XYZ file of C-alpha atoms in Angstrom:
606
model
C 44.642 -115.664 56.077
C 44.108 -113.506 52.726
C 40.932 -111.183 52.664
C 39.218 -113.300 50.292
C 40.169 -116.484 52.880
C 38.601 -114.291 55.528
C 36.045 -112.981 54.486
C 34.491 -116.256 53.426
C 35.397 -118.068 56.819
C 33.299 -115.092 58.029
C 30.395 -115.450 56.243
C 30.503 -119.282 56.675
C 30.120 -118.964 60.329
C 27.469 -116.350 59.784
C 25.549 -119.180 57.663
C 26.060 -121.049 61.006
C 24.728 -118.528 63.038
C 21.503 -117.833 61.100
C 20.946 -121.924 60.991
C 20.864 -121.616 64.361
C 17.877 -118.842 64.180
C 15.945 -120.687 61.612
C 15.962 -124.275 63.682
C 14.843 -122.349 66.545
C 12.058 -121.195 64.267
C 11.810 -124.234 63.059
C 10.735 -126.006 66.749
C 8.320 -122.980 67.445
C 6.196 -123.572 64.269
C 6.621 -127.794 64.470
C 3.590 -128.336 66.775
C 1.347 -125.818 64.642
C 2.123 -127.081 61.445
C 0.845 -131.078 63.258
C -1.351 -129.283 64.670
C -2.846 -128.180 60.822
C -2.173 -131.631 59.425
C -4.300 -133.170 62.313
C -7.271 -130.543 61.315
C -6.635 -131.102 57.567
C -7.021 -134.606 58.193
C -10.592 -134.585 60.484
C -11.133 -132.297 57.499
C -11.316 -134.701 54.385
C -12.578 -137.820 56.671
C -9.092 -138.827 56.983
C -7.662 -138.790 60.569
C -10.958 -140.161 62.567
C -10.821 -141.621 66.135
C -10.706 -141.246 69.322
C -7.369 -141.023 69.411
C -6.875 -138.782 66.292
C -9.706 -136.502 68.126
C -7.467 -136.413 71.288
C -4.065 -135.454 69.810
C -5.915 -132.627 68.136
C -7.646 -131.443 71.349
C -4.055 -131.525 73.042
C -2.020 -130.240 70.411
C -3.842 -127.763 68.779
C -4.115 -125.523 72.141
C -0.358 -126.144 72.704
C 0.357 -125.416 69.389
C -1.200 -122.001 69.956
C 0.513 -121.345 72.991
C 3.873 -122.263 71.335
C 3.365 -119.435 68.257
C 2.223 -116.804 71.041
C 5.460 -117.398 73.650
C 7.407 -117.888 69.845
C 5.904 -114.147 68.891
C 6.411 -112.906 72.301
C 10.022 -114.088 72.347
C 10.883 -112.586 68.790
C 8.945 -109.208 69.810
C 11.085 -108.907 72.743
C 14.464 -109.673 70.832
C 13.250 -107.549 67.679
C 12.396 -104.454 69.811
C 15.046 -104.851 73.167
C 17.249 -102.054 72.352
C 20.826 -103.311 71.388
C 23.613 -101.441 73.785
C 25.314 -98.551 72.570
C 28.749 -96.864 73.856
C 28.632 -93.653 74.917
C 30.503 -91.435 72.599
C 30.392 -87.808 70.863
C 28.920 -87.136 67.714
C 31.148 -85.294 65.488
C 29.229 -84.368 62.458
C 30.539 -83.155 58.879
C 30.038 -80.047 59.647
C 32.348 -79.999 62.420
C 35.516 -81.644 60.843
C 34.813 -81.919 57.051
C 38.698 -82.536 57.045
C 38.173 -85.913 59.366
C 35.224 -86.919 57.081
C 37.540 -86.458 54.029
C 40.426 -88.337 55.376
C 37.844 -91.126 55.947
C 36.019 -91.090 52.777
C 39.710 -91.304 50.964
C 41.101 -94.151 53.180
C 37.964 -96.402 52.252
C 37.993 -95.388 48.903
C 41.828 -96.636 48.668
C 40.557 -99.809 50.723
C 37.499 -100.620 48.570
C 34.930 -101.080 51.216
C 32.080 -98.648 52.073
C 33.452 -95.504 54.214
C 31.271 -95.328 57.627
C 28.078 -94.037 57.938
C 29.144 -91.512 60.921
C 32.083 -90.392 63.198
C 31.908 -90.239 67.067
C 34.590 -90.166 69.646
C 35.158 -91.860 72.669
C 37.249 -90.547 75.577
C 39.513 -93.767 75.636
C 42.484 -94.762 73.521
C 40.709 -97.442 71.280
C 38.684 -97.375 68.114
C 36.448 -99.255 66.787
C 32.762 -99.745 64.112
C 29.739 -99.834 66.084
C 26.380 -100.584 64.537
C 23.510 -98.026 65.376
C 21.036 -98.962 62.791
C 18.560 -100.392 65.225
C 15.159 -98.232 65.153
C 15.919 -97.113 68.898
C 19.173 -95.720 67.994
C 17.179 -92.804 65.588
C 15.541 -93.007 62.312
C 15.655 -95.756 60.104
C 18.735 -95.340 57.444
C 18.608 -95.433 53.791
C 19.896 -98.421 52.250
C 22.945 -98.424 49.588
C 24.615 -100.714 47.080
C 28.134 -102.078 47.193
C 30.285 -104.786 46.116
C 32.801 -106.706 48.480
C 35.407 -109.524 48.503
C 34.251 -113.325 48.094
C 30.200 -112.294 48.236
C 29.747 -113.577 44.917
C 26.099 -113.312 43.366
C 25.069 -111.724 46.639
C 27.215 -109.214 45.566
C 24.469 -106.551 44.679
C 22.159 -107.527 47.424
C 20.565 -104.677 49.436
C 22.148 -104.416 53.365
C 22.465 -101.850 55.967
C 24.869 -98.563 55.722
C 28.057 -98.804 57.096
C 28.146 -99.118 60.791
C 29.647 -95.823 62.629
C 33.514 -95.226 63.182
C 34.438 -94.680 66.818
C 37.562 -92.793 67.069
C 39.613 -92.634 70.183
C 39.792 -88.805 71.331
C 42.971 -88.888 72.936
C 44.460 -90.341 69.561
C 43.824 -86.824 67.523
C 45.023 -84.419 69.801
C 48.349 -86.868 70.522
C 48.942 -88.341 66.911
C 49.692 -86.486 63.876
C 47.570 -87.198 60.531
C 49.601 -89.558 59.355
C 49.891 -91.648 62.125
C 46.143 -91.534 62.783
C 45.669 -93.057 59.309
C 47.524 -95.521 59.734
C 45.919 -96.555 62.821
C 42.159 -96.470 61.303
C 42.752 -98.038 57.904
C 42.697 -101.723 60.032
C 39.415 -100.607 61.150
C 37.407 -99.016 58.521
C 38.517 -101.868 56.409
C 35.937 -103.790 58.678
C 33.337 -102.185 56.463
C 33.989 -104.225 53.703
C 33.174 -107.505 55.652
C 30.650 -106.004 57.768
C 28.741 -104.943 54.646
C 27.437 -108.508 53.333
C 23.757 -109.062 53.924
C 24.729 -112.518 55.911
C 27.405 -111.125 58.341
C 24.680 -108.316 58.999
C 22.085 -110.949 59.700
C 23.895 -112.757 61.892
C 25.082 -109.715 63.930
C 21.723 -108.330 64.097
C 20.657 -111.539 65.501
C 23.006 -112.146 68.064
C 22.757 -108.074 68.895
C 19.222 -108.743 69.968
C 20.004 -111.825 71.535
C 22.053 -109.827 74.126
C 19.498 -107.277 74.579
C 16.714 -109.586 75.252
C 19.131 -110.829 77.602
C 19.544 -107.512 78.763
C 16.116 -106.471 79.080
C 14.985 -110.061 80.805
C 17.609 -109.235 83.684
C 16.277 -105.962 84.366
C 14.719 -105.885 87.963
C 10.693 -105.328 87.945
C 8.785 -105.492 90.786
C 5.279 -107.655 89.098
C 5.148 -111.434 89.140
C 3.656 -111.606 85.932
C 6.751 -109.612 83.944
C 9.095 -111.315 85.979
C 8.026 -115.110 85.126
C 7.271 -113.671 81.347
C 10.425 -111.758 80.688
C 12.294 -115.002 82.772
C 10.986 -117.578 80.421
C 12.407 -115.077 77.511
C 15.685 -114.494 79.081
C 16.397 -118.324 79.099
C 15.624 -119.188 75.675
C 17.471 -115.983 74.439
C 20.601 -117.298 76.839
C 20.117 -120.962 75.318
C 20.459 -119.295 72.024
C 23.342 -117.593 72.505
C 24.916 -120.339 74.122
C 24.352 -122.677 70.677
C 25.941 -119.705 68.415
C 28.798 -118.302 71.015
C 31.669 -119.788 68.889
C 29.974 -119.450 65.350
C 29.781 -115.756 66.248
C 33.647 -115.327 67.884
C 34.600 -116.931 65.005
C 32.794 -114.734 62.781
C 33.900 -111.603 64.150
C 37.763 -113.477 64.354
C 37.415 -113.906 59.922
C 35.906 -110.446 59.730
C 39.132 -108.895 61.577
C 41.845 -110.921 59.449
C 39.768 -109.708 56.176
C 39.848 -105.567 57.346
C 43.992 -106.180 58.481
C 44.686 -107.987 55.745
C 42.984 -105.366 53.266
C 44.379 -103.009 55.365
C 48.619 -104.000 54.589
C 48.445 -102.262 51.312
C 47.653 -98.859 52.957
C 50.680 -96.911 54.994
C 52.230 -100.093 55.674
C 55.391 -99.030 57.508
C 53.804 -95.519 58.952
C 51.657 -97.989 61.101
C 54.113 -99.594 62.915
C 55.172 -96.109 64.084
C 51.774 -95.490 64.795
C 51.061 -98.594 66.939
C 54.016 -97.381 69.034
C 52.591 -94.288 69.776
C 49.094 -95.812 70.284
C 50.707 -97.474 73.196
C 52.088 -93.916 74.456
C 48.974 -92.591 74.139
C 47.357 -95.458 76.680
C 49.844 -94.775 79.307
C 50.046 -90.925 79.128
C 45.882 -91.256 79.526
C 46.217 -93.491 82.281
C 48.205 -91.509 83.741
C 46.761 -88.501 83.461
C 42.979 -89.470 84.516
C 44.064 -91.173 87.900
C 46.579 -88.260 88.904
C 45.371 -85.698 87.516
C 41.644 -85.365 86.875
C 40.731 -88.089 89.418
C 41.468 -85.586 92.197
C 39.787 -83.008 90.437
C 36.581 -85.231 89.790
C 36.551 -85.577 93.424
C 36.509 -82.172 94.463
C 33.139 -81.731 92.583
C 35.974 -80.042 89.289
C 36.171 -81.560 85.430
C 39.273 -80.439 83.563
C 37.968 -79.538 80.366
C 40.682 -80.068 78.256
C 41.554 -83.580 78.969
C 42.933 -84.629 75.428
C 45.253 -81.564 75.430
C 46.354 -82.446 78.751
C 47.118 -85.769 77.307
C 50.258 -84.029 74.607
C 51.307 -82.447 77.744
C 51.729 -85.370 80.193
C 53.295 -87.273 76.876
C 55.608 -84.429 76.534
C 56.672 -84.163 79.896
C 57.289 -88.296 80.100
C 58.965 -88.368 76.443
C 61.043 -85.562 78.134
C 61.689 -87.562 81.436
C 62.748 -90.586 80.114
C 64.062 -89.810 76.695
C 61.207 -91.526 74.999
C 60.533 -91.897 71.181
C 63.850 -90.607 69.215
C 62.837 -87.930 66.655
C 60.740 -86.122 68.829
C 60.445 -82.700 68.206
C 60.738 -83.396 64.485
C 57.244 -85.482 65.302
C 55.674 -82.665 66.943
C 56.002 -80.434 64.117
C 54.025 -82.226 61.652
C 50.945 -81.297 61.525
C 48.356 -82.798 64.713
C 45.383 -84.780 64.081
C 42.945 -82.870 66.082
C 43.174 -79.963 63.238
C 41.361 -81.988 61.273
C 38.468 -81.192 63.759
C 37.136 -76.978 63.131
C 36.192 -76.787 66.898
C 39.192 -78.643 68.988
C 38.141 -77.224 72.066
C 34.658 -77.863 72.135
C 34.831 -81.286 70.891
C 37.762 -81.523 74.072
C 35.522 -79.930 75.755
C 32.465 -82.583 75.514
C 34.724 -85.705 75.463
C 36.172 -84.319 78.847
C 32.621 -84.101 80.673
C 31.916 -87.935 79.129
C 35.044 -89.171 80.232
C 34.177 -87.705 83.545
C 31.101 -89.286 83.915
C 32.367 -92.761 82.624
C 35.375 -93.345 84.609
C 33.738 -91.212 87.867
C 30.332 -90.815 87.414
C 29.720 -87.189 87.452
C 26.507 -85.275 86.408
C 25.238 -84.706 82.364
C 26.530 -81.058 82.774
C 27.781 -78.194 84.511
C 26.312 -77.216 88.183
C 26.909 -75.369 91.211
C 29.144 -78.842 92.655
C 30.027 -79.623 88.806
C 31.694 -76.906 86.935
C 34.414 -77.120 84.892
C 37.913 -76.283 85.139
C 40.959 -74.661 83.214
C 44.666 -76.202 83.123
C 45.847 -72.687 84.560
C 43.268 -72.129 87.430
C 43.686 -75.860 88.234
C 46.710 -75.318 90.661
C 44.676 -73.300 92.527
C 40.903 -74.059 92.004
C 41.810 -78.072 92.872
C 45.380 -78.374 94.462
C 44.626 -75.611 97.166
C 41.012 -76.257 97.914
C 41.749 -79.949 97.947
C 44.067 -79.469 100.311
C 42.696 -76.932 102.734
C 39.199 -79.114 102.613
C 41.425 -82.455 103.937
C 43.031 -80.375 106.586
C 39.440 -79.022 108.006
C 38.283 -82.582 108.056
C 41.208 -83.612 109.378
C 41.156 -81.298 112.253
C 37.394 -81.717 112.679
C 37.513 -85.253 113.276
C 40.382 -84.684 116.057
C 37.897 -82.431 117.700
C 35.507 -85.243 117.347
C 38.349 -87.306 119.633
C 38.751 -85.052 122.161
C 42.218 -84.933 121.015
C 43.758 -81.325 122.587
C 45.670 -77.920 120.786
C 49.046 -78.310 120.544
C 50.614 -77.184 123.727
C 54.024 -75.680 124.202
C 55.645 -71.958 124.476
C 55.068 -71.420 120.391
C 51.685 -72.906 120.696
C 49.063 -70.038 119.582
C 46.796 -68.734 122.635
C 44.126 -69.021 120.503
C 43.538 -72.832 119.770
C 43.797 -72.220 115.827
C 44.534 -75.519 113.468
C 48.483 -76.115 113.392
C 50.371 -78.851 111.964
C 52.115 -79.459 115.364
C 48.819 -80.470 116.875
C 49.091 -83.306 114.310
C 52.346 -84.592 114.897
C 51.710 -84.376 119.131
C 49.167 -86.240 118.622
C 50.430 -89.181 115.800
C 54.081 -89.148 117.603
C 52.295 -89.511 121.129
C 55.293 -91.284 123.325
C 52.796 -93.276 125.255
C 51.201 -94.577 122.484
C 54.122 -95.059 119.402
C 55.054 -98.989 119.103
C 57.499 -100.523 116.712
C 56.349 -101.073 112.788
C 54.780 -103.797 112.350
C 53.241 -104.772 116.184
C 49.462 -105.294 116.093
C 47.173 -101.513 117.545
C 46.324 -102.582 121.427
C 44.125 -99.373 122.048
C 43.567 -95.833 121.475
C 44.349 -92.488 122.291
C 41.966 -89.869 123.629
C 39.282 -92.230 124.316
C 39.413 -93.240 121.213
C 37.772 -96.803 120.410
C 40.622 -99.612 119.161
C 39.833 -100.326 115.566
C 39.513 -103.882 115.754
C 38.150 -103.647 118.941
C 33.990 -103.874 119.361
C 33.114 -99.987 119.317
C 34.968 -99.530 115.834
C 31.498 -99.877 114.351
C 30.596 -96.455 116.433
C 32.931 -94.734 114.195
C 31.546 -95.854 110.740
C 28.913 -94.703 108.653
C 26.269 -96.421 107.193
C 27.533 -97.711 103.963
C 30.640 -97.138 104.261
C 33.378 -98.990 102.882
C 35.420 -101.355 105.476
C 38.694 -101.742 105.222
C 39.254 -101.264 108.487
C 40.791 -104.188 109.978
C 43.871 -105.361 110.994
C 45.036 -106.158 107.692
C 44.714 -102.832 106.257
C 45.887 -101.144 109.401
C 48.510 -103.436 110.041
C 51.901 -101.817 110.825
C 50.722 -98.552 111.899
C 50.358 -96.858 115.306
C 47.401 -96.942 117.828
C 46.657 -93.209 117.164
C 47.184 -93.523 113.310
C 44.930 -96.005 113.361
C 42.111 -94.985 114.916
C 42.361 -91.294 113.311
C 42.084 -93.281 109.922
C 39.242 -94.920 111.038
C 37.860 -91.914 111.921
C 38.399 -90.032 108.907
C 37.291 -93.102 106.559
C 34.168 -92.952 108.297
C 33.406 -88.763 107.958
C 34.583 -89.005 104.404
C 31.768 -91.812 103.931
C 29.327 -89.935 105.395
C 29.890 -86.359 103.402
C 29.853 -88.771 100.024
C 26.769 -90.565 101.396
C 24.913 -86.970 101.570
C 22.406 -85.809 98.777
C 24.291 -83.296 96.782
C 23.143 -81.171 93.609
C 26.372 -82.825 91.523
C 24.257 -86.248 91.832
C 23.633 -87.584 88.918
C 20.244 -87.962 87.252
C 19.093 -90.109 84.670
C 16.913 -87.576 83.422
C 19.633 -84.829 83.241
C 20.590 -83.930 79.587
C 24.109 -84.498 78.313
C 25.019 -81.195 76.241
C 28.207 -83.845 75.356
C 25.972 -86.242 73.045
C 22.689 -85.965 71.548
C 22.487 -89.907 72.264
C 23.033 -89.636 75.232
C 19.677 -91.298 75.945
C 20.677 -94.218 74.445
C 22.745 -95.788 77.349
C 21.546 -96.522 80.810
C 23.530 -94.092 82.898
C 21.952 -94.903 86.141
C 25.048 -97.047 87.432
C 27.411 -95.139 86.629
C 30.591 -95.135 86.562
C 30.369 -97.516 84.125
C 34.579 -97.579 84.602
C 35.712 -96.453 87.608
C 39.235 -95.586 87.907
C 40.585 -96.904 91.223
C 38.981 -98.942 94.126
C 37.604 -96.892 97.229
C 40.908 -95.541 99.036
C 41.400 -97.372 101.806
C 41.891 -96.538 105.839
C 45.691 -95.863 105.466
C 45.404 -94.188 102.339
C 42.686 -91.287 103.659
C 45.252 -90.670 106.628
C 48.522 -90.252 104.412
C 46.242 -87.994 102.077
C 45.072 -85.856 105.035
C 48.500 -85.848 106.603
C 50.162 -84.639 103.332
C 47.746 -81.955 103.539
C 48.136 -80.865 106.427
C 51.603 -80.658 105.892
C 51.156 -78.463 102.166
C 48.933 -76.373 103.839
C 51.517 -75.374 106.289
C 54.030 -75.139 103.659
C 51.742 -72.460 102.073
C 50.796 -70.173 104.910
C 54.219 -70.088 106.749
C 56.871 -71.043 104.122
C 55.247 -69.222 100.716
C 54.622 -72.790 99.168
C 52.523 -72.841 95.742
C 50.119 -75.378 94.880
C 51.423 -76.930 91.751
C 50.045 -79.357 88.978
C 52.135 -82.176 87.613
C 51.115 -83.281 84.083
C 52.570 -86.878 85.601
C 51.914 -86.836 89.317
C 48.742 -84.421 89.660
C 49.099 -81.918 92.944
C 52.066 -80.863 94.004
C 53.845 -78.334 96.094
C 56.332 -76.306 94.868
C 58.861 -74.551 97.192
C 60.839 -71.644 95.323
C 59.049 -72.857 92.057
C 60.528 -76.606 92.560
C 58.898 -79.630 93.019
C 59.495 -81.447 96.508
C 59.440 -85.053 95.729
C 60.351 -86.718 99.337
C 57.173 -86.003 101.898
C 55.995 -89.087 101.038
C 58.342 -91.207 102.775
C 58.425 -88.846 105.867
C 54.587 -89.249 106.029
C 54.585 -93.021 105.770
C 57.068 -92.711 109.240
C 55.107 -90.724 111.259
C 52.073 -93.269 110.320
C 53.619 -96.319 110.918
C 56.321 -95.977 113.377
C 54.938 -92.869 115.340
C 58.756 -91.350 114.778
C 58.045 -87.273 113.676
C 61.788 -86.652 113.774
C 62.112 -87.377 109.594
C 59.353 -85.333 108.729
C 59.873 -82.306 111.391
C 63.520 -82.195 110.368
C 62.021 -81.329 106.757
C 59.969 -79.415 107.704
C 62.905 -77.502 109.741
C 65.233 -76.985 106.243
C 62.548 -75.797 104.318
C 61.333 -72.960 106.667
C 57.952 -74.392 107.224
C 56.475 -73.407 110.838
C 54.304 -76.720 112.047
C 53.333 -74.888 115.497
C 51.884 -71.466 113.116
C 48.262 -71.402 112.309
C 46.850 -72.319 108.647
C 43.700 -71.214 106.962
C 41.580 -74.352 106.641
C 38.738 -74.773 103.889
């Protein structure tokens, strides 16, 4: 499909679209305009009767209610406020070079350059439309000329909608390759400029908001049976001009990437390729790597220069992408920014409150954190915080100090009162049996009492099918710990978030409901068996450190990791998993045994 063939497929279905709107307009002024022909009528000694003087008496009052519920409805859908995604300004001032590069790629594509730049802390880009009245001051209107709009050419529309860049593209890409990955979209401009496509959008926008706003909960009866009556004619609406718009938005997209072949044709199949190295370095690096930081009340603040160093590390791993040190040398798309940092710097606090849900800014539970204090600002407190919780839920159980001629006199936390206790002989079954009781006096977690040991609101995936094949006292610690862990995150705490809190990241920040956020989230809740192997692991670390001169690490790939004689150890896992499912120690204390690391010593806990 050419961009001629698209572009008037697209504004064909927009026709469609705003049909649509004008029969509906159409049925809400029917009745009045009977309704005037029926008092016209009784007017000039035309329409006389008893029945005439009936249908006027019925109709004319319903006629009247029609245009008010009509007015109501388009009030509602004129004024609901269309969403917005949550994104950071970057004005001209800040990266004149970016605006440039912009201006020149639409000027080589023929189609209006966009109105504004803001970046998102994902790896996708797209044109977003904030020229609604609640997205700030009404815009000026220009003049330009696009592809198959004929006499409608010169009509007056809307400025260009407002290119969304992805952040981790600039600090990963080079220039080049970013250009070739944003001519496809800013060539939407050209298609999104004509007065009907613009309509049509508009219309279906505040379709979806009316929706929107209708679904909203309010507690009086009168809203609620209004804003009801509003949310299903706006639904029926969209219903009747669903595939008109898909198909809209489908001929819009086949214009811009057809428009968009004459510009860095062959650059942007390079560039695609490292679009989809971008998505999995991110990936990878948010639910390693800043999700554990995230929890620990920590934002990394340079998230999108984390992102070249977790693609460096994995192009270095596995021999990705040939020609790549010649690649790095070109020049990177984030200097096209004057303040790299700070704009890092904002996109990392959004992307922690999208994908986790963290406060507007920094706090006493919320503050931000550098690449080179994260080893030891989120690997060692993280671990030193499981251990304490770990040990304070055994003294929760009842469950003893580690006895034994190298036990400590003094009752401190060791790693060997662990292990007793998970590798109890009386209690250790073969993988895969089903957990008959508990330890200590423990309650059986499928047993009756296993409520006792959650708190309210806590997750439950405590049953036998996420417990399965693991030990009697594995299990019931997990259920144990699950529950404390729900009930510190189910405590007020100053890094809640507030609606009300401003977002130093975006002035528009108002502009998006934040009050259920994460509006991503990363992972599901971690479940029973999870909690334990984290807590085990450490345990285990935190031994490592005090008796064995362990280091907290950081893995650009993996996130925390210990490092023994500046290596990474890359086989506790597996030992860990043992001990929790089979109640066999012997794997894990043999490692522990070659690397030097003292279970029955005491280690410093929180």
């Amino acid at each position: 499909m050419g961009v001629e063939a698209g572009a008037q497929a697209a504004r064909a279905r927009a026709l469609a679209v705003l049909r649509i709107r004008s029969r509906a307009l159409a049925v809400a002024l029917l009745p009045a305009a009977v309704a005037v022909i029926l008092l016209a009528g009784a007017a000039g000694d035309r329409l006389e009767g008893p029945v005439w003087d009936t249908a006027r008496w019925v109709l004319t009052p319903f006629a009247v209610l029609v245009l008010l519920a009509a007015a109501g409805i388009a009030l509602v859908v004129a004024r609901a406020r269309p969403a917005m995604s949550p994104t950071v300004p970057v004005t001209e001032e800040a990266a004149p070079d970016l605006y440039r590069m912009v201006r020149d790629l639409a000027d080589r594509l023929d189609v209006p350059a966009p109105s504004a730049i803001a970046l998102t802390p994902d790896c996708d880009s797209w044109l977003e439309d904030r020229t609604h009245p609640a997205h700030g001051p009404p815009p000026a209107e220009e003049h330009h000329d696009i592809a198959g709009a004929g006499r409608q050419a010169h009509r007056r529309h809307p400025v260009a909608p407002v290119l969304v860049i992805g952040s981790p593209f600039l600090w990963w890409m080079r220039v080049g390759e970013l250009r070739a990955v944003l001519a496809p979209v800013i060539a939407g401009t050209g298609p999104s400029a004509h007065p009907d496509i613009a309509a049509a959008r508009r219309f279906v926008r505040g379709l979806d908001a009316a929706v929107a706003v209708a679904s909203a909960p309010r507690r009086e009866p009168v809203s609620r049976v209004v804003l009801a009556g509003v949310g299903w004619v706006a639904r029926l609406l969209l219903r009747s001009c669903r595939v008109h718009a898909g198909e809209m938005e489908r001929g819009v997209a086949a214009a811009a990437a057809e428009r968009a072949q004459a510009v860095d044709y062959g650059l942007r199949i390079v560039a695609q390729e490292q679009v989809g190295l971008a998505y999995a370095g991110w990936d990878r690096l948010l639910t390693r790597v800043a999700l554990p930081a995230w929890r620990m009340g920590r934002w990394p603040s340079r998230l999108d220069a984390g992102v070249v160093a977790a693609l460096t590390e994995l192009s270095r791993r596995d021999r990705l992408a040939e020609g790549f040190a010649s690649r790095l040398g070109e020049r990177p798309a984030c200097d096209l920014l004057e303040e790299p940092g700070t704009v890092d710097e904002a996109a990392s606090l959004l992307a922690a409150r999208l994908f986790h849900g963290g406060p507007a800014g920094s706090g006493p539970d919320w503050s931000p954190v550098d690449w080179s204090e994260y080893p030891d600002e989120v690997v060692d407190r993280k671990w030193r915080l499981d251990a304490a919780r770990l040990h304070r839920v055994l003294d929760t159980m009842g469950v003893r100090p580690a006895s034994g001629p190298t036990a400590p006199a003094t009752g401190a936390p060791t790693l060997s009162r662990v292990l007793d206790h998970l590798a109890d002989p009386g209690t250790a079954r073969p993988a895969g049996s089903t957990p008959a009781g508990s330890p200590a006096g423990g309650p059986a977690v499928s047993g009756p009492d296993t409520a006792s040991a959650r708190a309210p609101g806590a997750p439950d995936p405590l049953d036998d099918e996420d417990l399965s094949g693991t030990t009697a006292p594995s299990a019931t610690l997990a259920a144990r710990l699950s529950a404390e862990l729900a009930r510190e995150e189910a405590a007020p705490s100053p890094a809640t978030p507030s609606p009300a809190s401003p977002s130093p990241a975006s002035d528009a920040a108002a502009l998006w409901d934040d009050r259920a956020l994460p509006l991503f989230p990363l992972q599901p809740p971690r479940t029973a068996r999870e909690l334990l192997a984290d807590h085990l692991t450490a345990m285990v670390c935190c031994a490592a450190m005090d008796t064995a001169g362990a280091a907290p690490g950081l893995d650009w790939l993996d996130g925390p990791t210990l490092l023994i004689d500046g290596e990474r150890t890359a086989d506790l896992a597996p030992k860990v998993l043992t001990l929790i499912e089979d109640g066999d120690a012997t794997p894990l204390r043999v490692w522990l045994s070659q690397l030097g690391i003292r279970p029955e010593k005491p280690v410093r806990l929180g």
